[in-house]
CSV table of N, CA, C and O and ligand atoms in Angstrom, one decimal:
chain,number,residue,atom,x,y,z
A,47,MET,N,81.6,148.9,90.4
A,47,MET,CA,81.1,150.2,90.3
A,47,MET,C,79.7,150.2,89.9
A,47,MET,O,79.1,151.1,90.3
A,48,GLU,N,78.8,149.3,89.1
A,48,GLU,CA,77.3,149.6,89.1
A,48,GLU,C,76.7,149.5,90.4
A,48,GLU,O,75.9,150.5,90.8
A,49,LYS,N,77.6,148.6,90.9
A,49,LYS,CA,76.8,148.6,92.9
A,49,LYS,C,76.9,150.0,93.4
A,49,LYS,O,76.0,150.6,93.9
A,50,ARG,N,78.1,150.5,93.1
A,50,ARG,CA,78.2,151.8,93.9
A,50,ARG,C,77.6,152.8,93.5
A,50,ARG,O,76.9,153.8,94.0
A,51,LYS,N,76.8,152.8,92.0
A,51,LYS,CA,75.9,154.0,91.3
A,51,LYS,C,74.6,153.5,92.0
A,51,LYS,O,74.0,154.9,92.3
A,52,GLU,N,74.6,152.4,92.4
A,52,GLU,CA,73.4,152.2,92.8
A,52,GLU,C,72.8,152.8,94.2
A,52,GLU,O,71.8,153.3,94.7
A,53,SER,N,73.9,152.7,95.3
A,53,SER,CA,74.2,152.9,96.6
A,53,SER,C,73.5,154.7,96.6
A,53,SER,O,73.5,155.0,97.4
A,54,LEU,N,75.1,155.1,95.3
A,54,LEU,CA,75.0,156.3,95.5
A,54,LEU,C,73.3,157.2,95.1
A,54,LEU,O,72.8,158.3,95.8
A,55,GLU,N,72.6,156.1,94.5
A,55,GLU,CA,71.5,157.1,94.2
A,55,GLU,C,70.4,156.6,95.0
A,55,GLU,O,69.6,157.8,95.3
A,56,LYS,N,70.7,155.7,95.6
A,56,LYS,CA,69.9,155.5,97.1
A,56,LYS,C,70.3,157.0,98.3
A,56,LYS,O,69.3,157.0,98.7
A,57,SER,N,71.5,157.0,98.0
A,57,SER,CA,71.7,157.8,99.3
A,57,SER,C,71.2,159.7,98.7
A,57,SER,O,71.4,160.2,99.6
A,58,ASP,N,71.1,160.0,97.4
A,58,ASP,CA,70.7,161.1,96.8
A,58,ASP,C,69.2,161.7,98.1
A,58,ASP,O,68.4,160.9,97.8
A,59,PRO,N,69.5,162.4,98.3
A,59,PRO,CA,68.0,163.0,99.3
A,59,PRO,C,67.3,163.3,98.8
A,59,PRO,O,65.9,163.5,99.1
A,60,PHE,N,67.2,163.4,97.4
A,60,PHE,CA,65.8,164.1,96.5
A,60,PHE,C,65.2,162.9,96.0
A,60,PHE,O,64.3,163.3,95.6
A,61,SER,N,65.8,161.7,96.3
A,61,SER,CA,65.2,160.3,95.9
A,61,SER,C,64.4,160.1,96.9
A,61,SER,O,63.5,159.1,97.0
A,62,ASP,N,64.7,160.7,97.9
A,62,ASP,CA,63.6,160.4,99.2
A,62,ASP,C,62.1,161.2,99.1
A,62,ASP,O,61.9,162.5,99.3
A,63,THR,N,61.5,160.4,99.0
A,63,THR,CA,60.1,160.9,98.5
A,63,THR,C,59.6,161.6,99.8
A,63,THR,O,58.5,162.4,99.8
A,64,ARG,N,60.2,161.2,101.0
A,64,ARG,CA,59.5,161.8,101.8
A,64,ARG,C,59.4,163.3,102.1
A,64,ARG,O,58.4,164.4,103.3
A,65,ARG,N,60.5,163.6,101.7
A,65,ARG,CA,61.0,165.3,101.4
A,65,ARG,C,59.7,166.4,101.2
A,65,ARG,O,59.9,167.5,101.3
A,66,LEU,N,59.3,165.5,100.3
A,66,LEU,CA,57.6,166.1,99.7
A,66,LEU,C,56.5,166.5,100.4
A,66,LEU,O,55.8,167.3,100.7
A,67,THR,N,56.7,165.5,101.6
A,67,THR,CA,55.4,166.0,103.0
A,67,THR,C,55.9,166.7,104.1
A,67,THR,O,55.4,167.1,104.4
A,68,ASP,N,57.2,166.2,104.2
A,68,ASP,CA,57.1,166.8,105.8
A,68,ASP,C,57.8,168.3,105.3
A,68,ASP,O,58.8,168.8,104.5
A,69,ASN,N,57.5,169.4,106.5
A,69,ASN,CA,58.1,170.2,106.3
A,69,ASN,C,59.8,170.8,106.9
A,69,ASN,O,59.5,171.2,108.1
A,70,ALA,N,60.5,170.5,106.3
A,70,ALA,CA,62.0,170.8,107.0
A,70,ALA,C,62.2,171.9,107.1
A,70,ALA,O,61.8,173.3,106.5
A,71,SER,N,63.0,172.1,108.2
A,71,SER,CA,63.7,173.8,108.5
A,71,SER,C,64.1,173.9,106.9
A,71,SER,O,65.1,173.0,106.5
A,72,PRO,N,64.8,175.5,106.9
A,72,PRO,CA,65.8,175.8,106.0
A,72,PRO,C,66.8,175.2,106.0
A,72,PRO,O,68.1,174.9,105.0
A,73,ASP,N,67.9,174.8,107.4
A,73,ASP,CA,68.9,174.2,107.3
A,73,ASP,C,69.1,173.1,106.8
A,73,ASP,O,69.9,172.9,106.4
A,74,ALA,N,67.9,172.3,107.1
A,74,ALA,CA,67.9,171.1,106.7
A,74,ALA,C,67.8,171.0,105.3
A,74,ALA,O,68.3,170.0,104.6
A,75,ASP,N,67.2,171.8,104.4
A,75,ASP,CA,66.7,171.8,103.3
A,75,ASP,C,68.3,172.2,102.7
A,75,ASP,O,68.5,171.5,101.5
A,76,ALA,N,68.9,173.0,103.0
A,76,ALA,CA,70.4,173.4,102.6
A,76,ALA,C,71.6,172.5,102.7
A,76,ALA,O,71.9,172.2,101.6
A,77,SER,N,71.4,171.3,103.8
A,77,SER,CA,72.1,170.4,103.6
A,77,SER,C,72.0,169.1,102.5
A,77,SER,O,72.4,168.6,102.1
A,78,GLU,N,70.5,169.1,102.4
A,78,GLU,CA,70.1,168.2,101.4
A,78,GLU,C,70.2,168.8,100.5
A,78,GLU,O,71.1,168.1,99.3
A,79,GLN,N,70.2,169.9,99.9
A,79,GLN,CA,71.0,170.8,98.6
A,79,GLN,C,72.0,170.2,98.1
A,79,GLN,O,72.6,169.7,97.4
A,80,PHE,N,72.9,170.3,99.5
A,80,PHE,CA,74.6,169.9,99.0
A,80,PHE,C,74.7,168.5,99.1
A,80,PHE,O,75.3,168.2,98.0
A,81,GLY,N,74.0,167.8,99.6
A,81,GLY,CA,73.9,166.3,100.0
A,81,GLY,C,73.6,166.0,98.4
A,81,GLY,O,74.5,165.2,97.3
A,82,HIS,N,72.8,166.7,97.9
A,82,HIS,CA,72.1,166.2,96.3
A,82,HIS,C,73.3,166.6,95.6
A,82,HIS,O,73.8,165.9,94.5
A,83,ALA,N,73.8,167.7,95.7
A,83,ALA,CA,75.3,168.3,95.2
A,83,ALA,C,76.3,167.8,94.7
A,83,ALA,O,76.6,166.7,93.6
A,84,THR,N,76.5,167.3,96.0
A,84,THR,CA,77.9,166.1,95.9
A,84,THR,C,77.4,164.4,95.4
A,84,THR,O,78.0,163.8,94.4
A,85,THR,N,76.1,164.2,95.6
A,85,THR,CA,75.7,162.7,95.2
A,85,THR,C,75.8,162.7,93.3
A,85,THR,O,76.4,162.2,92.9
A,86,GLU,N,75.2,164.0,93.0
A,86,GLU,CA,75.4,164.4,91.6
A,86,GLU,C,77.1,164.1,90.8
A,86,GLU,O,77.0,163.7,89.7
A,87,ALA,N,77.7,165.2,91.6
A,87,ALA,CA,79.4,165.1,91.3
A,87,ALA,C,79.5,163.5,91.1
A,87,ALA,O,80.3,162.7,90.2
A,88,LEU,N,79.3,162.8,92.3
A,88,LEU,CA,79.9,161.5,92.5
A,88,LEU,C,79.4,160.8,91.2
A,88,LEU,O,79.7,159.7,90.7
A,89,LYS,N,78.3,160.6,91.5
A,89,LYS,CA,77.5,159.8,90.1
A,89,LYS,C,78.2,160.0,88.9
A,89,LYS,O,78.5,159.2,87.8
A,90,ARG,N,78.3,161.3,88.3
A,90,ARG,CA,78.8,161.3,87.2
A,90,ARG,C,80.5,161.0,86.8
A,90,ARG,O,80.7,160.2,86.2
A,91,GLU,N,80.8,161.2,88.0
A,91,GLU,CA,82.5,160.4,88.2
A,91,GLU,C,82.2,158.8,87.8
A,91,GLU,O,83.0,158.4,87.2
A,92,VAL,N,81.5,158.6,88.9
A,92,VAL,CA,81.1,156.8,88.2
A,92,VAL,C,80.7,156.7,87.0
A,92,VAL,O,81.2,155.5,86.4
A,93,GLU,N,79.8,157.2,86.6
A,93,GLU,CA,79.4,157.0,85.1
A,93,GLU,C,80.5,157.2,84.2
A,93,GLU,O,80.9,156.4,82.8
A,94,ARG,N,81.5,158.3,84.4
A,94,ARG,CA,82.5,158.4,83.7
A,94,ARG,C,83.6,157.0,83.8
A,94,ARG,O,84.2,156.8,82.6
A,95,LYS,N,83.5,157.0,84.6
A,95,LYS,CA,84.8,155.6,84.7
A,95,LYS,C,83.9,154.3,84.0
A,95,LYS,O,84.4,153.3,83.8
A,96,LEU,N,82.5,154.1,84.6
A,96,LEU,CA,81.9,153.3,84.3
A,96,LEU,C,81.8,153.1,82.1
A,96,LEU,O,82.6,151.7,82.2
A,97,ILE,N,82.0,154.1,82.1
A,97,ILE,CA,82.2,154.2,80.2
A,97,ILE,C,83.6,153.8,80.1
A,97,ILE,O,84.3,152.9,79.0
A,98,GLN,N,84.6,154.5,80.3
A,98,GLN,CA,86.3,154.0,80.5
A,98,GLN,C,86.3,152.6,80.4
A,98,GLN,O,87.3,151.8,79.7
A,99,ILE,N,85.5,152.3,81.7
A,99,ILE,CA,86.0,150.4,81.7
A,99,ILE,C,85.4,149.7,80.9
A,99,ILE,O,85.8,148.8,79.9
A,100,ARG,N,84.1,150.4,80.4
A,100,ARG,CA,83.5,149.3,79.0
A,100,ARG,C,84.4,149.8,77.9
A,100,ARG,O,84.1,148.7,77.0
A,101,LYS,N,85.3,150.9,77.5
A,101,LYS,CA,86.1,150.9,76.4
A,101,LYS,C,86.9,149.8,77.0
A,101,LYS,O,87.6,149.5,75.4
A,102,ALA,N,87.8,149.8,77.9
A,102,ALA,CA,88.7,149.0,77.7
A,102,ALA,C,88.2,147.7,77.6
A,102,ALA,O,89.2,147.0,77.2
A,103,LEU,N,87.1,147.1,77.9
A,103,LEU,CA,86.5,146.1,78.1
A,103,LEU,C,86.3,145.3,76.1
A,103,LEU,O,86.4,144.3,75.8
A,104,THR,N,85.7,146.5,75.6
A,104,THR,CA,85.7,146.5,74.6
A,104,THR,C,86.9,145.9,73.3
A,104,THR,O,87.2,145.1,72.7
A,105,ARG,N,87.8,146.7,74.0
A,105,ARG,CA,89.5,146.8,73.3
A,105,ARG,C,90.1,145.3,74.0
A,105,ARG,O,90.6,144.9,73.1
A,106,ILE,N,89.6,145.0,74.6
A,106,ILE,CA,89.8,143.5,75.1
A,106,ILE,C,89.5,142.6,74.2
A,106,ILE,O,90.0,142.2,73.8
A,107,LYS,N,88.0,142.6,74.0
A,107,LYS,CA,87.6,141.2,72.9
A,107,LYS,C,88.1,141.6,71.9
A,107,LYS,O,88.4,140.7,70.9
A,108,ILE,N,88.7,143.0,71.3
A,108,ILE,CA,89.1,143.0,69.5
A,108,ILE,C,90.5,143.3,69.7
A,108,ILE,O,91.2,143.1,68.9
A,109,GLY,N,91.0,142.4,70.6
A,109,GLY,CA,92.2,142.1,71.1
A,109,GLY,C,93.4,143.3,71.1
A,109,GLY,O,94.8,143.4,70.5
A,110,LYS,N,92.6,144.7,71.1
A,110,LYS,CA,93.3,145.8,71.2
A,110,LYS,C,94.0,146.6,72.3
A,110,LYS,O,94.3,147.3,72.6
A,111,TYR,N,93.7,145.6,73.9
A,111,TYR,CA,93.5,146.0,75.0
A,111,TYR,C,95.2,146.4,75.4
A,111,TYR,O,96.0,145.4,74.9
A,112,GLY,N,95.5,147.4,76.1
A,112,GLY,CA,96.8,147.9,76.4
A,112,GLY,C,97.9,148.7,75.1
A,112,GLY,O,98.7,148.6,75.3
A,113,ILE,N,96.9,148.8,74.3
A,113,ILE,CA,97.7,149.9,72.9
A,113,ILE,C,97.2,151.1,72.8
A,113,ILE,O,96.0,151.1,72.9
A,114,CYS,N,97.5,152.3,72.8
A,114,CYS,CA,97.2,153.4,72.6
A,114,CYS,C,96.6,153.8,71.9
A,114,CYS,O,96.6,153.3,70.2
A,115,GLU,N,95.0,154.1,71.9
A,115,GLU,CA,94.2,154.4,70.7
A,115,GLU,C,94.8,155.4,69.8
A,115,GLU,O,94.1,155.4,68.8
A,116,LYS,N,95.4,156.1,70.3
A,116,LYS,CA,95.9,157.4,69.7
A,116,LYS,C,97.2,157.6,68.9
A,116,LYS,O,97.1,157.6,67.7
A,117,CYS,N,98.1,156.9,69.7
A,117,CYS,CA,99.3,156.8,68.7
A,117,CYS,C,99.5,155.2,68.4
A,117,CYS,O,100.8,155.0,67.5
A,118,GLY,N,98.8,154.3,68.9
A,118,GLY,CA,99.2,152.8,68.8
A,118,GLY,C,100.4,152.3,69.3
A,118,GLY,O,100.4,151.0,69.0
A,119,LYS,N,101.1,152.5,69.9
A,119,LYS,CA,102.2,152.2,71.0
A,119,LYS,C,101.6,151.6,72.2
A,119,LYS,O,100.4,151.6,72.6
A,120,MET,N,102.3,150.5,72.5
A,120,MET,CA,101.7,149.8,73.7
A,120,MET,C,101.8,150.9,75.2
A,120,MET,O,102.9,151.5,75.5
A,121,ILE,N,100.8,150.6,76.0
A,121,ILE,CA,100.7,151.6,76.8
A,121,ILE,C,101.5,150.9,78.1
A,121,ILE,O,101.6,149.6,78.4
A,122,ASP,N,102.3,151.7,78.8
A,122,ASP,CA,103.2,151.0,79.8
A,122,ASP,C,102.4,150.5,80.6
A,122,ASP,O,101.3,150.8,81.2
A,123,THR,N,102.8,149.1,80.8
A,123,THR,CA,102.2,148.6,82.1
A,123,THR,C,102.2,148.7,83.2
A,123,THR,O,101.3,148.9,84.1
A,124,ASP,N,103.3,149.9,83.8
A,124,ASP,CA,102.8,150.2,85.6
A,124,ASP,C,101.4,151.2,85.3
A,124,ASP,O,101.0,151.4,86.0
A,125,ARG,N,101.3,152.0,84.3
A,125,ARG,CA,100.5,152.7,84.3
A,125,ARG,C,98.8,151.7,84.1
A,125,ARG,O,97.8,152.2,84.6
A,126,LEU,N,99.1,150.6,83.4
A,126,LEU,CA,97.6,149.9,83.1
A,126,LEU,C,97.5,149.1,85.0
A,126,LEU,O,96.3,148.9,84.7
A,127,MET,N,98.6,149.3,85.3
A,127,MET,CA,98.7,148.6,87.2
A,127,MET,C,97.2,149.7,87.8
A,127,MET,O,96.3,149.3,88.1
A,128,ILE,N,98.2,150.8,87.5
A,128,ILE,CA,97.3,151.5,88.4
A,128,ILE,C,95.8,152.4,87.7
A,128,ILE,O,95.1,152.6,88.3
A,129,MET,N,95.8,152.2,86.3
A,129,MET,CA,94.7,152.8,85.4
A,129,MET,C,94.1,151.5,84.4
A,129,MET,O,94.7,151.6,83.1
A,130,PRO,N,93.4,150.5,84.6
A,130,PRO,CA,93.1,149.4,84.2
A,130,PRO,C,92.6,149.8,83.1
A,130,PRO,O,92.3,148.9,82.1
A,131,GLU,N,92.1,150.8,83.2
A,131,GLU,CA,90.8,151.2,81.9
A,131,GLU,C,91.4,152.2,81.1
A,131,GLU,O,90.9,152.6,80.0
A,132,ALA,N,92.6,152.2,81.2
A,132,ALA,CA,93.7,153.1,80.4
A,132,ALA,C,93.4,152.7,78.9
A,132,ALA,O,93.5,151.5,78.9
A,133,THR,N,92.8,154.0,78.1
A,133,THR,CA,92.6,153.4,76.7
A,133,THR,C,94.1,154.7,75.7
A,133,THR,O,94.3,154.1,74.2
A,134,VAL,N,94.4,155.5,76.4
A,134,VAL,CA,95.4,155.8,75.9
A,134,VAL,C,97.1,155.7,76.5
A,134,VAL,O,97.1,155.4,77.9
A,135,CYS,N,98.1,156.1,76.0
A,135,CYS,CA,99.3,156.1,76.9
A,135,CYS,C,99.4,157.2,77.5
A,135,CYS,O,99.0,158.5,77.0
A,136,ALA,N,100.4,157.5,78.4
A,136,ALA,CA,100.4,158.5,79.3
A,136,ALA,C,101.1,159.6,78.4
A,136,ALA,O,100.5,160.6,78.4
A,137,ALA,N,101.3,159.7,77.2
A,137,ALA,CA,102.1,161.1,76.5
A,137,ALA,C,100.8,161.2,75.9
A,137,ALA,O,100.8,162.5,75.8
A,138,CYS,N,100.4,160.7,75.7
A,138,CYS,CA,98.8,161.1,74.7
A,138,CYS,C,98.1,161.5,75.7
A,138,CYS,O,97.4,162.4,75.3
A,139,GLU,N,98.0,160.9,77.0
A,139,GLU,CA,96.7,161.8,77.8
A,139,GLU,C,97.7,163.0,78.1
A,139,GLU,O,96.4,163.8,78.7
A,140,LYS,N,99.0,163.1,78.4
A,140,LYS,CA,99.4,164.5,78.4
A,140,LYS,C,98.7,165.4,77.4
A,140,LYS,O,98.8,166.7,77.6
A,141,LYS,N,98.9,165.1,76.1
A,141,LYS,CA,98.9,165.8,75.1
A,141,LYS,C,96.9,166.0,75.1
A,141,LYS,O,96.7,167.2,74.2
A,142,LYS,N,95.9,165.7,75.7
A,142,LYS,CA,94.6,165.9,75.4
A,142,LYS,C,94.4,167.4,75.9
A,142,LYS,O,94.5,167.6,77.3
B,787,ZN,ZN1,99.8,156.8,72.7
């Protein structure tokens, strides 16, 4: 995930310093704007996932991994297979 974040930062057209010096056409600028918005959205998504994974890792350390942080019941193993970073059970997730 950290690697992905790095590559996303590199693909962000706004981090390309050359764009400050060249006179891009309005069309190119619009696509840069779009690329920037998409990269920002992806970055937020990756960051959100990283926080969730760190939380799950902390729960492994304190021996509470796989236990719902809301109701204290065991999280369904099928759910953990699909979402290893889950810290709440499916029922509590729905209630959120
Ligand atoms: Zn729960």
